[in-house]
Backbone as numpy.savetxt, mean C-alpha at the origin, in Angstrom:
# Nx Ny Nz CAx CAy CAz Cx Cy Cz
28.81 -13.66 -6.43 27.98 -12.45 -6.43 28.84 -11.20 -6.43
28.56 -10.25 -7.32 29.26 -8.98 -7.32 28.47 -7.98 -6.50
29.07 -6.82 -6.27 28.40 -5.82 -5.45 27.17 -5.23 -6.15
27.02 -5.50 -7.45 25.89 -4.96 -8.19 24.77 -5.98 -8.37
24.90 -7.13 -7.75 23.88 -8.17 -7.89 23.11 -8.33 -6.58
21.79 -8.39 -6.71 20.95 -8.66 -5.54 21.24 -10.07 -5.05
21.37 -10.29 -3.74 21.59 -11.65 -3.23 20.56 -12.62 -3.78
20.99 -13.84 -4.01 20.15 -14.84 -4.70 18.82 -15.07 -4.00
18.82 -15.11 -2.67 17.55 -15.37 -1.98 16.57 -14.23 -2.18
17.05 -12.99 -2.09 16.17 -11.84 -2.31 15.68 -11.78 -3.75
16.57 -12.13 -4.67 16.18 -12.16 -6.09 15.07 -13.17 -6.33
15.17 -14.31 -5.67 14.14 -15.33 -5.85 12.82 -14.89 -5.22
12.89 -14.27 -4.04 11.67 -13.76 -3.40 10.99 -12.73 -4.33
11.79 -11.84 -4.88 11.24 -10.80 -5.75 10.61 -11.40 -6.99
11.32 -12.31 -7.64 10.80 -12.93 -8.85 9.48 -13.64 -8.59
9.41 -14.35 -7.48 8.18 -15.06 -7.12 7.04 -14.08 -6.87
7.31 -13.02 -6.12 6.27 -12.04 -5.81 5.78 -11.35 -7.08
6.69 -11.02 -7.97 6.31 -10.38 -9.24 5.44 -11.32 -10.07
5.86 -12.58 -10.16 5.06 -13.56 -10.92 3.66 -13.70 -10.34
3.57 -13.78 -9.02 2.27 -13.89 -8.36 1.41 -12.66 -8.64
2.01 -11.49 -8.53 1.26 -10.24 -8.74 0.76 -10.14 -10.17
1.60 -10.52 -11.11 1.18 -10.45 -12.53 0.08 -11.46 -12.82
0.19 -12.67 -12.29 -0.86 -13.67 -12.51 -2.18 -13.23 -11.88
-2.11 -12.73 -10.65 -3.31 -12.25 -9.99 -3.89 -11.05 -10.73
-3.01 -10.18 -11.21 -3.47 -9.02 -11.97 -4.19 -9.42 -13.24
-3.69 -10.46 -13.92 -4.36 -10.95 -15.13 -5.74 -11.48 -14.80
-5.86 -12.17 -13.68 -7.16 -12.68 -13.25 -8.13 -11.53 -12.98
-7.65 -10.49 -12.30 -8.50 -9.34 -11.99 -8.90 -8.61 -13.26
-7.98 -8.49 -14.18 -8.29 -7.80 -15.43 -9.36 -8.54 -16.22
-9.32 -9.86 -16.19 -10.32 -10.66 -16.90 -11.72 -10.43 -16.33
-11.78 -10.24 -15.01 -13.09 -10.05 -14.38 -13.52 -8.62 -14.25
-12.69 -7.68 -14.69 -12.90 -6.27 -14.39 -14.27 -5.75 -14.81
-14.68 -5.97 -16.03 -15.93 -5.41 -16.52 -17.09 -6.42 -16.46
-16.87 -7.55 -15.82 -17.94 -8.54 -15.67 -18.79 -8.22 -14.44
-19.98 -8.78 -14.41 -20.82 -8.64 -13.22 -20.18 -9.40 -12.06
-20.19 -8.79 -10.88 -19.50 -9.37 -9.73 -20.47 -9.59 -8.57
-20.17 -10.60 -7.78 -20.92 -10.84 -6.54 -20.24 -10.08 -5.42
-20.93 -9.13 -4.85 -20.38 -8.29 -3.79 -20.97 -8.70 -2.46
-20.10 -8.94 -1.48 -20.53 -9.24 -0.11 -19.95 -8.20 0.83
-20.61 -8.02 1.99 -20.15 -7.08 2.99 -19.32 -7.82 4.04
-18.28 -7.15 4.53 -17.46 -7.72 5.60 -17.73 -6.97 6.91
-16.89 -6.03 7.27 -17.02 -5.37 8.57 -18.11 -4.31 8.60
-18.51 -3.80 7.42 -19.53 -2.76 7.36 -20.15 -2.75 5.97
-21.14 -1.89 5.80 -21.84 -1.81 4.51 -20.95 -1.30 3.40
-19.84 -0.64 3.74 -18.93 -0.11 2.72 -17.62 -0.91 2.64
-17.51 -1.97 3.41 -16.33 -2.85 3.37 -16.70 -4.07 2.53
-16.31 -4.06 1.28 -16.78 -5.05 0.31 -15.73 -6.11 0.01
-16.21 -7.25 -0.46 -15.33 -8.29 -1.00 -16.06 -8.91 -2.19
-15.32 -9.27 -3.23 -15.89 -9.94 -4.40 -15.25 -11.31 -4.55
-15.80 -12.11 -5.45 -15.22 -13.41 -5.72 -13.81 -13.29 -6.30
-13.52 -12.13 -6.89 -12.19 -11.95 -7.49 -11.14 -11.65 -6.43
-11.53 -10.96 -5.34 -10.61 -10.81 -4.20 -10.16 -12.20 -3.73
-11.13 -13.07 -3.54 -10.84 -14.40 -2.98 -10.05 -15.26 -3.96
-10.40 -15.19 -5.24 -9.69 -15.99 -6.23 -8.25 -15.51 -6.37
-8.04 -14.20 -6.31 -6.69 -13.64 -6.39 -5.85 -14.09 -5.20
-6.43 -14.01 -3.99 -5.68 -14.43 -2.81 -5.37 -15.93 -2.85
-6.32 -16.73 -3.29 -6.09 -18.16 -3.37 -4.94 -18.49 -4.32
-4.91 -17.79 -5.44 -3.82 -17.99 -6.41 -2.47 -17.65 -5.78
-2.39 -16.47 -5.16 -1.12 -16.00 -4.59 -0.67 -16.91 -3.45
-1.58 -17.22 -2.53 -1.23 -18.05 -1.38 -0.77 -19.43 -1.84
-1.45 -19.98 -2.84 -1.06 -21.29 -3.35 0.36 -21.31 -3.86
0.74 -20.30 -4.61 2.10 -20.26 -5.16 3.14 -20.02 -4.07
2.85 -19.12 -3.14 3.81 -18.83 -2.07 3.98 -20.04 -1.17
2.90 -20.72 -0.87 2.97 -21.90 0.00 3.75 -23.03 -0.65
3.55 -23.21 -1.94 4.28 -24.25 -2.64 5.78 -23.98 -2.64
6.15 -22.71 -2.76 7.57 -22.36 -2.81 8.21 -22.30 -1.43
7.46 -21.79 -0.42 8.02 -21.59 0.92 6.99 -22.02 1.97
6.83 -23.31 2.19 5.81 -23.80 3.13 6.05 -23.38 4.57
7.27 -22.98 4.91 7.57 -22.57 6.27 7.34 -21.09 6.54
7.04 -20.33 5.49 6.81 -18.90 5.66 5.40 -18.63 6.16
5.26 -17.57 6.93 3.96 -17.14 7.39 3.17 -16.47 6.28
1.86 -16.41 6.45 0.95 -15.78 5.50 -0.01 -14.89 6.26
-0.17 -13.64 5.79 -1.18 -12.73 6.32 -1.88 -12.12 5.12
-3.11 -12.61 4.83 -3.85 -12.14 3.67 -5.12 -11.43 4.07
-5.52 -10.45 3.28 -6.71 -9.66 3.63 -7.97 -10.51 3.72
-8.08 -11.51 2.86 -9.32 -12.29 2.82 -9.30 -13.51 3.71
-8.45 -13.48 4.74 -8.51 -14.49 5.78 -7.41 -15.53 5.79
-6.55 -15.54 4.80 -5.45 -16.52 4.79 -4.48 -16.22 5.91
-4.22 -17.20 6.76 -3.31 -17.03 7.88 -2.48 -18.30 8.07
-1.19 -18.12 8.29 -0.34 -19.23 8.68 0.82 -18.67 9.49
1.12 -19.28 10.60 2.23 -18.85 11.43 3.55 -19.18 10.75
4.50 -18.27 10.91 5.83 -18.49 10.32 6.64 -19.45 11.17
7.42 -20.28 10.49 8.32 -21.20 11.18 9.75 -20.66 11.25
10.02 -19.58 10.52 11.40 -19.07 10.47 11.49 -17.55 10.51
10.40 -16.87 10.87 10.41 -15.41 10.94 9.98 -14.70 9.67
9.91 -15.43 8.55 9.45 -14.84 7.29 7.92 -14.81 7.25
7.38 -13.71 6.74 5.92 -13.60 6.61 5.57 -12.79 5.37
4.63 -13.33 4.59 4.13 -12.65 3.40 2.84 -11.91 3.75
2.78 -10.63 3.35 1.58 -9.81 3.53 0.95 -9.60 2.16
-0.33 -9.97 2.04 -0.98 -10.02 0.74 -2.27 -9.21 0.74
-2.37 -8.26 -0.16 -3.66 -7.63 -0.47 -3.97 -8.01 -1.91
-4.85 -8.99 -2.11 -5.06 -9.53 -3.44 -5.80 -8.59 -4.39
-6.49 -7.60 -3.80 -7.20 -6.59 -4.59 -7.37 -5.35 -3.73
-6.44 -4.43 -3.86 -6.49 -3.20 -3.08 -7.26 -2.17 -3.89
-8.47 -1.89 -3.45 -9.36 -1.02 -4.20 -10.60 -1.79 -4.65
-11.13 -2.63 -3.76 -12.27 -3.48 -4.12 -13.49 -2.66 -4.52
-13.78 -1.58 -3.81 -14.94 -0.75 -4.17 -14.80 -0.20 -5.58
-13.59 0.28 -5.91 -13.34 0.75 -7.27 -13.59 -0.36 -8.28
-13.04 -1.51 -7.99 -13.14 -2.66 -8.90 -14.60 -3.04 -9.12
-15.38 -3.07 -8.05 -16.78 -3.45 -8.15 -17.58 -2.45 -8.97
-17.14 -1.19 -8.95 -17.82 -0.14 -9.72 -17.21 0.07 -11.10
-16.22 -0.74 -11.47 -15.50 -0.57 -12.73 -14.79 0.79 -12.81
-14.35 1.26 -11.64 -13.53 2.47 -11.58 -12.07 2.02 -11.67
-11.31 2.50 -12.64 -10.03 1.86 -12.99 -8.84 2.20 -12.11
-8.99 2.05 -10.80 -7.87 2.25 -9.87 -7.91 1.13 -8.85
-7.02 0.16 -9.00 -6.89 -0.93 -8.05 -5.54 -1.60 -8.28
-5.12 -2.43 -7.34 -3.79 -3.03 -7.45 -3.72 -4.34 -6.70
-2.62 -5.05 -6.93 -2.25 -6.23 -6.17 -1.01 -5.87 -5.37
-0.99 -6.20 -4.09 0.13 -5.83 -3.22 0.66 -7.07 -2.50
1.96 -7.31 -2.61 2.59 -8.47 -1.97 3.92 -8.02 -1.36
4.15 -8.40 -0.11 5.40 -8.04 0.57 5.89 -9.22 1.39
7.20 -9.30 1.50 7.83 -10.29 2.39 8.60 -9.57 3.47
8.33 -9.98 4.73 9.03 -9.43 5.88 9.79 -10.56 6.58
10.87 -10.18 7.27 11.59 -11.11 8.13 11.73 -10.46 9.49
11.09 -11.03 10.48 11.10 -10.46 11.84 10.66 -9.00 11.81
9.59 -8.73 11.09 8.96 -7.41 10.97 9.80 -6.39 10.20
10.83 -6.84 9.49 11.64 -5.96 8.64 11.30 -6.27 7.18
10.95 -5.24 6.38 10.58 -5.50 4.99 11.78 -5.90 4.14
11.62 -6.97 3.37 12.66 -7.43 2.46 12.33 -7.15 1.00
11.08 -7.41 0.62 10.64 -7.28 -0.77 9.24 -6.68 -0.79
9.00 -5.77 -1.70 7.67 -5.20 -1.87 7.31 -5.10 -3.34
6.08 -5.49 -3.67 5.59 -5.44 -5.05 4.17 -4.89 -5.05
3.93 -3.88 -5.86 2.59 -3.34 -6.10 2.38 -3.32 -7.60
1.32 -3.97 -8.07 1.07 -4.09 -9.50 -0.29 -3.50 -9.86
-0.30 -2.61 -10.84 -1.51 -2.03 -11.40 -1.77 -2.71 -12.74
-2.69 -3.67 -12.78 -2.85 -4.46 -14.01 -3.42 -3.69 -15.19
-4.28 -2.70 -14.94 -4.88 -1.98 -16.06 -3.87 -1.10 -16.78
-2.91 -0.55 -16.05 -1.88 0.28 -16.65 -0.58 -0.48 -16.89
-0.56 -1.75 -16.48 0.64 -2.58 -16.59 1.84 -1.86 -15.97
1.63 -1.33 -14.77 2.71 -0.67 -14.04 3.07 -1.52 -12.83
4.34 -1.88 -12.76 4.84 -2.75 -11.70 5.84 -1.97 -10.85
5.49 -1.75 -9.59 6.35 -1.05 -8.63 7.01 -2.11 -7.75
8.32 -2.07 -7.65 9.03 -3.08 -6.87 10.13 -2.45 -6.02
10.48 -3.14 -4.95 11.60 -2.71 -4.12 12.19 -3.91 -3.40
13.50 -3.88 -3.22 14.22 -4.85 -2.41 15.04 -4.06 -1.41
14.99 -4.47 -0.16 15.68 -3.71 0.88 17.15 -3.49 0.53
17.54 -2.22 0.51 18.92 -1.87 0.22 19.29 -1.81 -1.24
18.34 -2.10 -2.13 18.63 -2.17 -3.56 17.75 -1.26 -4.39
17.06 -0.34 -3.76 16.30 0.65 -4.50 14.90 0.22 -4.87
14.16 1.16 -5.43 12.78 0.94 -5.88 12.70 1.25 -7.37
11.84 0.51 -8.07 11.78 0.62 -9.52 10.34 0.54 -10.02
10.13 1.15 -11.19 8.87 1.03 -11.91 9.16 0.39 -13.26
8.45 -0.70 -13.55 8.57 -1.38 -14.84 7.27 -1.22 -15.60
7.36 -0.69 -16.80 6.18 -0.54 -17.66 6.64 -0.47 -19.11
5.82 -1.01 -20.00 6.11 -1.00 -21.44 7.51 -1.55 -21.72
7.91 -2.54 -20.94 9.19 -3.18 -21.18 10.41 -2.43 -20.70
10.21 -1.30 -20.03 11.34 -0.53 -19.53 11.29 -0.46 -18.00
12.46 -0.38 -17.38 12.57 -0.34 -15.92 13.32 0.91 -15.53
12.72 1.70 -14.65 13.36 2.94 -14.22 13.37 3.02 -12.69
14.44 3.60 -12.17 14.55 3.77 -10.73 13.60 4.85 -10.25
12.96 4.60 -9.14 12.03 5.55 -8.56 12.74 6.52 -7.62
12.26 7.75 -7.62 12.78 8.78 -6.74 11.63 9.68 -6.33
11.50 9.95 -5.04 10.45 10.83 -4.57 10.65 12.24 -5.11
9.62 13.06 -4.99 9.66 14.42 -5.53 10.58 15.32 -4.71
10.82 16.50 -5.25 11.65 17.50 -4.57 10.82 18.65 -4.02
9.51 18.51 -4.03 8.65 19.58 -3.50 8.99 19.81 -2.03
9.23 21.08 -1.70 9.74 21.38 -0.36 8.72 22.03 0.56
7.52 22.30 0.06 6.51 22.97 0.89 5.16 22.31 0.67
4.42 22.15 1.75 3.09 21.55 1.66 2.18 22.39 0.79
2.36 23.69 0.76 1.52 24.56 -0.05 1.70 24.29 -1.54
2.79 23.65 -1.92 3.03 23.27 -3.32 2.83 21.77 -3.53
2.36 21.07 -2.50 2.30 19.62 -2.54 0.95 19.07 -2.96
1.01 18.03 -3.78 -0.19 17.25 -4.13 -0.16 16.00 -3.26
-1.17 15.83 -2.43 -1.17 14.73 -1.47 -2.45 13.91 -1.61
-2.46 12.74 -1.00 -3.60 11.83 -1.12 -3.97 11.28 0.24
-5.18 10.76 0.32 -5.65 10.15 1.56 -6.73 9.12 1.25
-7.27 8.53 2.29 -8.38 7.59 2.19 -9.18 7.67 3.47
-10.30 6.95 3.50 -11.19 7.03 4.65 -11.52 5.65 5.18
-11.71 5.51 6.49 -11.92 4.19 7.08 -13.31 3.64 6.78
-13.44 2.32 6.95 -14.71 1.67 6.68 -15.80 2.05 7.67
-15.40 2.60 8.82 -16.40 3.01 9.81 -16.62 4.52 9.78
-16.35 5.16 8.65 -16.43 6.61 8.57 -17.85 7.14 8.79
-18.86 6.29 8.57 -20.25 6.73 8.77 -20.61 6.82 10.25
-19.87 6.12 11.09 -20.26 6.03 12.50 -19.19 6.54 13.47
-17.94 6.61 13.05 -16.84 6.99 13.95 -16.54 8.47 13.86
-16.23 9.07 14.99 -15.78 10.46 15.00 -14.36 10.60 14.46
-13.60 9.51 14.55 -12.23 9.52 14.03 -12.27 9.02 12.58
-12.85 9.86 11.71 -13.12 9.43 10.34 -12.32 10.18 9.28
-11.33 10.97 9.72 -10.41 11.69 8.83 -11.02 12.96 8.23
-12.22 13.31 8.62 -12.85 14.50 8.05 -12.18 15.77 8.58
-11.88 15.80 9.87 -11.19 16.97 10.44 -9.83 17.15 9.79
-9.10 16.07 9.64 -7.78 16.14 9.01 -7.88 16.58 7.55
-8.89 16.08 6.85 -9.08 16.49 5.46 -9.27 18.00 5.36
-10.12 18.55 6.21 -10.33 19.99 6.20 -9.06 20.77 6.47
-8.26 20.27 7.41 -7.01 20.95 7.74 -6.05 20.94 6.56
-5.93 19.81 5.90 -5.03 19.72 4.75 -5.54 20.51 3.55
-6.87 20.59 3.38 -7.42 21.39 2.29 -7.00 22.86 2.41
-6.79 23.32 3.64 -6.38 24.70 3.86 -4.88 24.91 3.73
-4.12 23.80 3.58 -2.66 23.93 3.53 -2.02 23.42 2.24
-2.56 22.35 1.70 -1.91 21.71 0.56 -2.36 22.32 -0.76
-1.55 22.13 -1.80 -1.91 22.60 -3.14 -3.12 21.84 -3.67
-3.17 20.52 -3.38 -4.30 19.72 -3.82 -4.35 18.39 -3.09
-5.53 17.78 -3.07 -5.72 16.49 -2.40 -6.45 15.54 -3.34
-6.02 14.31 -3.35 -6.66 13.28 -4.17 -7.10 12.12 -3.27
-8.20 11.46 -3.67 -8.66 10.26 -2.98 -9.04 9.25 -4.06
-8.09 8.40 -4.42 -8.28 7.49 -5.55 -8.81 6.12 -5.14
-8.51 5.67 -3.91 -9.13 4.44 -3.42 -8.26 3.21 -3.36
-6.95 3.35 -3.58 -6.02 2.23 -3.39 -4.83 2.74 -2.61
-4.75 2.38 -1.34 -3.67 2.87 -0.49 -2.30 2.47 -1.04
-2.19 1.23 -1.53 -0.91 0.76 -2.05 -0.47 1.60 -3.24
-1.40 1.91 -4.14 -1.04 2.75 -5.29 -0.74 4.18 -4.87
-1.49 4.71 -3.91 -1.20 6.06 -3.42 0.25 6.16 -2.95
0.68 5.20 -2.16 2.05 5.23 -1.64 3.07 4.95 -2.74
2.74 4.08 -3.68 3.63 3.85 -4.82 3.80 5.14 -5.63
2.73 5.91 -5.73 2.80 7.18 -6.44 3.66 8.20 -5.69
3.67 8.13 -4.37 4.61 8.96 -3.61 6.04 8.58 -3.98
6.31 7.29 -4.03 7.64 6.82 -4.40 8.04 7.28 -5.79
7.06 7.34 -6.71 7.33 7.73 -8.09 7.38 9.24 -8.29
7.08 10.01 -7.25 7.08 11.46 -7.38 5.82 12.01 -8.00
4.82 11.17 -8.21 3.55 11.64 -8.77 2.73 12.35 -7.70
2.85 11.88 -6.48 2.29 12.53 -5.30 3.44 12.92 -4.39
3.22 13.96 -3.59 4.26 14.41 -2.66 4.06 13.86 -1.26
2.83 13.46 -0.96 2.56 12.92 0.37 1.26 12.16 0.42
1.06 11.46 1.52 -0.13 10.63 1.72 -0.31 10.42 3.21
-1.57 10.39 3.66 -1.84 10.00 5.04 -3.13 9.21 5.08
-3.25 8.33 6.06 -4.50 7.59 6.24 -4.49 6.91 7.61
-5.68 6.76 8.18 -5.86 6.09 9.46 -6.52 4.73 9.25
-6.37 3.88 10.23 -7.08 2.59 10.28 -6.78 1.69 9.09
-5.55 1.74 8.62 -5.11 0.80 7.60 -4.82 -0.55 8.24
-4.77 -1.57 7.43 -4.31 -2.89 7.86 -2.91 -3.12 7.33
-2.21 -4.05 7.93 -0.81 -4.28 7.56 -0.66 -4.59 6.08
-1.60 -5.36 5.52 -1.47 -5.73 4.11 -1.67 -4.54 3.18
-2.33 -3.46 3.66 -2.53 -2.28 2.83 -1.22 -1.58 2.51
-0.29 -1.58 3.47 0.90 -0.77 3.31 2.21 -1.54 3.34
2.18 -2.83 3.56 3.42 -3.59 3.76 4.37 -3.48 2.58
3.87 -3.61 1.36 4.73 -3.54 0.18 5.10 -2.10 -0.15
4.10 -1.21 -0.16 4.35 0.18 -0.55 5.27 0.88 0.43
5.26 0.47 1.68 6.18 1.05 2.66 7.61 0.95 2.18
8.01 -0.24 1.78 9.39 -0.45 1.35 9.68 0.31 0.06
8.70 0.37 -0.84 8.89 1.08 -2.10 9.14 2.56 -1.84
8.36 3.15 -0.93 8.56 4.56 -0.56 9.95 4.77 0.05
10.30 3.94 1.00 11.58 4.13 1.68 12.75 3.95 0.74
12.68 2.96 -0.16 13.78 2.72 -1.08 13.86 3.79 -2.18
12.77 4.56 -2.35 12.78 5.67 -3.30 13.23 6.98 -2.66
13.63 6.90 -1.39 14.13 8.08 -0.69 13.10 8.80 0.14
11.91 8.20 0.29 10.86 8.84 1.05 10.86 8.45 2.51
9.87 8.98 3.24 9.73 8.76 4.67 8.33 8.25 4.94
8.23 7.32 5.86 6.93 6.77 6.25 6.96 6.51 7.74
6.04 7.17 8.47 5.97 7.02 9.93 4.51 6.98 10.37
4.33 6.84 11.67 3.02 7.06 12.28 2.76 8.57 12.36
1.51 9.00 12.57 1.22 10.44 12.63 1.96 11.19 13.73
2.41 10.50 14.77 3.19 11.17 15.82 4.68 11.15 15.53
5.06 10.67 14.35 6.46 10.64 13.96 7.20 9.39 14.38
6.53 8.50 15.10 7.18 7.27 15.54 7.26 6.27 14.39
8.24 5.36 14.46 8.39 4.36 13.39 7.15 3.48 13.27
6.94 2.96 12.07 5.82 2.07 11.81 6.05 0.73 12.50
5.02 0.23 13.16 5.03 -1.09 13.74 4.01 -1.95 12.99
4.38 -3.19 12.69 3.48 -4.06 11.93 2.42 -4.64 12.85
1.45 -3.80 13.21 0.37 -4.20 14.09 -0.91 -4.33 13.28
-1.99 -4.70 13.95 -3.22 -5.03 13.23 -3.81 -3.81 12.52
-3.85 -2.68 13.21 -4.42 -1.47 12.63 -3.36 -0.37 12.68
-3.20 0.33 11.57 -2.11 1.28 11.43 -2.60 2.65 10.99
-1.88 3.67 11.39 -2.05 5.01 10.85 -0.72 5.39 10.22
-0.77 5.94 9.02 0.44 6.10 8.22 0.53 7.51 7.64
1.73 8.06 7.66 2.06 9.28 6.95 3.28 8.98 6.07
3.13 9.16 4.77 4.22 8.89 3.83 4.41 10.11 2.94
5.66 10.44 2.68 5.92 11.59 1.82 7.37 11.60 1.35
7.76 12.68 0.69 9.11 12.79 0.14 10.16 13.16 1.18
9.75 13.31 2.42 10.67 13.68 3.49 10.79 15.17 3.68
10.61 15.94 2.63 10.75 17.39 2.70 9.53 18.06 3.32
8.38 17.41 3.19 7.16 18.00 3.76 6.67 17.20 4.97
7.51 16.31 5.47 7.07 15.44 6.56 6.71 16.23 7.81
7.56 17.17 8.17 7.30 17.97 9.37 5.99 18.73 9.27
5.73 19.31 8.12 4.48 20.06 7.94 3.27 19.14 8.02
3.37 17.94 7.44 2.24 17.02 7.51 1.97 16.58 8.93
3.02 16.30 9.69 2.84 15.92 11.09 2.23 17.07 11.89
2.63 18.28 11.58 2.09 19.46 12.27 0.59 19.60 12.01
0.18 19.44 10.76 -1.24 19.54 10.42 -2.04 18.47 11.14
-1.51 17.25 11.17 -2.21 16.15 11.82 -2.32 16.37 13.32
-1.28 16.91 13.93 -1.33 17.18 15.37 -2.37 18.26 15.68
-2.43 19.30 14.85 -3.42 20.36 15.06 -4.83 19.83 14.87
-5.02 18.97 13.88 -6.35 18.40 13.65 -6.77 17.50 14.79
-5.82 16.72 15.31 -6.13 15.85 16.45 -6.54 16.67 17.67
-5.84 17.78 17.88 -6.19 18.65 19.01 -7.57 19.26 18.82
-7.89 19.65 17.59 -9.21 20.21 17.30 -10.30 19.18 17.52
-10.06 17.97 17.06 -11.06 16.92 17.22 -11.24 16.58 18.69
-10.13 16.58 19.45 -10.21 16.31 20.89 -11.02 17.37 21.62
-10.88 18.61 21.18 -11.63 19.70 21.82 -13.12 19.60 21.53
-13.46 18.95 20.41 -14.86 18.83 20.04 -15.54 17.64 20.71
-14.73 16.66 21.17 -15.30 15.44 21.79 -15.95 15.76 23.14
């Protein structure tokens, strides 16, 4: 191995994850404009389709066949304890509501962690054939139309010039902590805000410099496991809203950006939290 070659084990993990993401993406693309069976999970706005489940089954089957000792954490219920500290985090269809409505923003997200440290991250947008990948210590890349380019976060230095994105929790109809206060605060500070509906793609877009920042509450580990590494390897920053490092726990709050506007984003979130607390 030369200094310019990814270690063989990481290369194999990456190749497997990419193959799984592309196969799952092809399955999702085939079903995209077909009629779908939609079921509710935790709430009336938390949806799952037969394609979510079929995608996860495909991915889990391939990962299990290759690494039966690795753990599995999948959005649609796949769980297996790790025998060696390795764990795969799988979101087989990030953007289910979009997919069910034939709104063309969704992705497949696959990540491998070892003892809660990210090793490999893959986010695939099948409709645009855009593949975002990262390997710890080896950078982040976008592959599309047969070309591969290194990702780099934007150079925007002020939130007032920043285009940022967010999302809303499944309990937004009933919870006071529904991101509405934070949205209002950012609307008064940022150049623009987008809400596209795929957390993994939002963070991948931060890595690509298409967005300057992103925040969201009540995410699950599979929502951000892959994109986290892609952002970090592209030179970005990703923390909790209080600035503390991300912990791979069941429910997460995330702030991701180019690093230059991180302080301003944390300041806005702290002010919004104080405002919401005063209203409670």
